Amino acid sequence: MQAIYYEQFGGVEVLKTGQLDIPEVKEGEVLVKIKSAAINPVDASVRLGLLKTFLPYQFPVIPGWDVAGVVEERGFSARRFKAGDEVYAYARRPVVHFGTFAEYIVLPESYLALKPINLSFEEASGIPLVGLTAYQCLYVAGNLQEGQTVLILGASGGVGTMGIQLAKAKGARVIGVASEKNNAYMKTLGADGTLDYKGENISETVKKMVPGGVDLIFDCASGETLQQSLKALKPSGKLVSILNHGENLDKNINFQYVFVEPDATQLTHMSQLADEGKLKVHVSRQYRLDNAVEAFEQIETHHTTGKIVIIP
Ligand SMILES: NC(=O)c1ccc[n+]([C@@H]2O[C@H](COP(=O)([O-])OP(=O)(O)OC[C@H]3O[C@@H](n4cnc5c(N)ncnc54)[C@H](OP(=O)(O)O)[C@@H]3O)[C@@H](O)[C@H]2O)c1
């Protein structure tokens, strides 16, 4: 199969395009023909070797953890899906080795959920990693409830756009923070209020919108933006971050760091939300597999709007 791969950690120059063997389909696994794979900032972090002490790896590494595709074959005892089923998955396995920037991937069937019927493969591939991240931060760690207010930092990128929509699906009020050019975009996704992280004192502006402070801060940006936002959290509120592990935070803040985990039940719920029109994916750019370097360069700007995908 054609694949993007690398045999050492480093910059985009380590990326190669070539033919690799399709992995063997073992017990409980399925072979998925990949129709679309989304790229995420973490794919660049893994390629740079930044997660090598945390995630075991085996070269050659095929990058990519997001996939939408079609079940082509199933191994012994894999019976949840049949050939031809349209599925999607967050494909991070315990060892970083086979990813989704290829024509095929083999995954345990427990990773897969049926893809939303109303979304294209390109759109569906943009949900798993960022959707699960937002789901696990807002619904699980943040226990967001109807009528509460959440402040989302970095709300126009992959995770943030899922965050706005999942919070609205819960009946919460959302204030989104991104650069000025994305404020109108965040409103189209349902944000009730928006802020530009470059031009405003975030806490003061949020306090004008919600005098008592917000119930939840969902931090997808960290750094100065997070520090500027902390005063907007009500004393009983919670901070959930996907970047900050607790550095430079007041010990009195109710805080949790989340690292996203595969979860097919949550993916199935997001399929339903997408089919009800409550979860949309804006694919801002598409790349062919042999242009994966450009996709990496774009995601490494950390200013991607919506999602970008790679088509084999
Ligand atoms: N722990 C986990 O499990 C987990 C899971 C997923 C992602 N992450 C991490 O979370 C981060 C966001 O992921 P993503 O996929 O959403 O990235 P992305 O698609 O690149 O989006 C980045 C977002 O951050 C905004 N942004 C950039 N600089 C900012 C600043 N100084 N203040 C506020 N917002 C800023 C961008 O808005 P503008 O374009 O308007 O500047 C954009 O909305 C990445 O670093 C990623 O590695 C962690």
Short mmCIF file of C-alpha atoms and ligand atoms in Angstrom, two decimals, residues 40-42 129-130 133 153-160 177-179 181-182 197 220-221 225 242-243 257-260 299 302-304 306, ligand 1:
data_model
loop_
_atom_site.label_atom_id
_atom_site.label_comp_id
_atom_site.label_asym_id
_atom_site.label_seq_id
_atom_site.Cartn_x
_atom_site.Cartn_y
_atom_site.Cartn_z
CA ASN A 40 -3.64 17.00 14.09
CA PRO A 41 -0.91 19.03 15.82
CA VAL A 42 0.02 15.90 17.79
CA LEU A 129 -9.40 12.87 17.80
CA VAL A 130 -10.69 16.40 18.27
CA THR A 133 -11.00 15.40 23.14
CA LEU A 153 -9.63 29.06 24.57
CA GLY A 154 -8.54 28.30 20.99
CA ALA A 155 -12.10 27.83 19.80
CA SER A 156 -11.70 28.03 16.02
CA GLY A 157 -9.31 25.08 15.56
CA GLY A 158 -9.98 21.36 15.50
CA VAL A 159 -10.75 20.79 19.18
CA GLY A 160 -12.36 24.16 19.81
CA VAL A 177 -11.56 32.80 22.11
CA ALA A 178 -9.53 32.93 18.88
CA SER A 179 -8.03 35.63 16.67
CA LYS A 181 -10.50 36.85 11.85
CA ASN A 182 -12.24 33.78 13.32
CA TYR A 197 -6.97 36.88 22.25
CA CYS A 220 -6.99 24.41 24.09
CA ALA A 221 -4.46 27.27 23.86
CA THR A 225 -4.22 33.34 26.91
CA ILE A 242 -5.36 19.64 27.11
CA LEU A 243 -2.01 21.46 27.18
CA TYR A 257 -5.46 17.77 32.52
CA VAL A 258 -6.95 15.42 29.89
CA PHE A 259 -5.16 13.25 27.33
CA VAL A 260 -7.69 11.93 24.82
CA ILE A 299 -0.99 22.09 11.05
CA HIS A 302 -1.20 26.28 15.13
CA HIS A 303 -3.61 28.61 13.34
CA THR A 304 -5.65 26.10 11.34
CA GLY A 306 -11.57 23.83 11.38
N1 LIG B 1 -4.23 16.54 25.50
C1 LIG B 1 -4.89 16.07 24.43
O1 LIG B 1 -5.47 14.99 24.45
C2 LIG B 1 -4.97 16.91 23.17
C3 LIG B 1 -5.90 16.54 22.19
C4 LIG B 1 -6.02 17.33 21.05
C5 LIG B 1 -5.20 18.45 20.89
N2 LIG B 1 -4.29 18.76 21.84
C6 LIG B 1 -3.45 19.97 21.68
O2 LIG B 1 -4.33 21.10 21.80
C7 LIG B 1 -3.93 22.14 20.93
C8 LIG B 1 -5.11 22.53 20.04
O3 LIG B 1 -5.38 21.47 19.15
P1 LIG B 1 -6.23 21.72 17.82
O4 LIG B 1 -6.29 20.45 17.08
O5 LIG B 1 -7.49 22.43 18.15
O6 LIG B 1 -5.24 22.76 17.07
P2 LIG B 1 -5.51 23.65 15.77
O7 LIG B 1 -6.55 23.02 14.92
O8 LIG B 1 -4.19 23.98 15.21
O9 LIG B 1 -6.19 25.00 16.36
C9 LIG B 1 -5.46 25.91 17.12
C10 LIG B 1 -6.43 26.93 17.69
O10 LIG B 1 -5.75 27.73 18.66
C11 LIG B 1 -6.00 29.10 18.38
N3 LIG B 1 -4.86 29.86 18.89
C12 LIG B 1 -3.60 29.96 18.38
N4 LIG B 1 -2.86 30.74 19.20
C13 LIG B 1 -3.67 31.13 20.23
C14 LIG B 1 -3.50 31.93 21.38
N5 LIG B 1 -2.33 32.53 21.66
N6 LIG B 1 -4.58 32.08 22.21
C15 LIG B 1 -5.76 31.51 21.96
N7 LIG B 1 -5.98 30.74 20.89
C16 LIG B 1 -4.95 30.55 20.03
C17 LIG B 1 -6.21 29.18 16.89
O11 LIG B 1 -6.95 30.33 16.55
P3 LIG B 1 -6.42 31.39 15.43
O12 LIG B 1 -6.15 30.59 14.18
O13 LIG B 1 -7.58 32.33 15.29
O14 LIG B 1 -5.16 32.01 15.99
C18 LIG B 1 -7.02 27.89 16.68
O15 LIG B 1 -8.36 28.12 17.06
C19 LIG B 1 -2.71 21.61 20.16
O16 LIG B 1 -1.54 22.07 20.79
C20 LIG B 1 -2.82 20.10 20.32
O17 LIG B 1 -1.56 19.45 20.25
C21 LIG B 1 -4.15 18.03 22.99
#
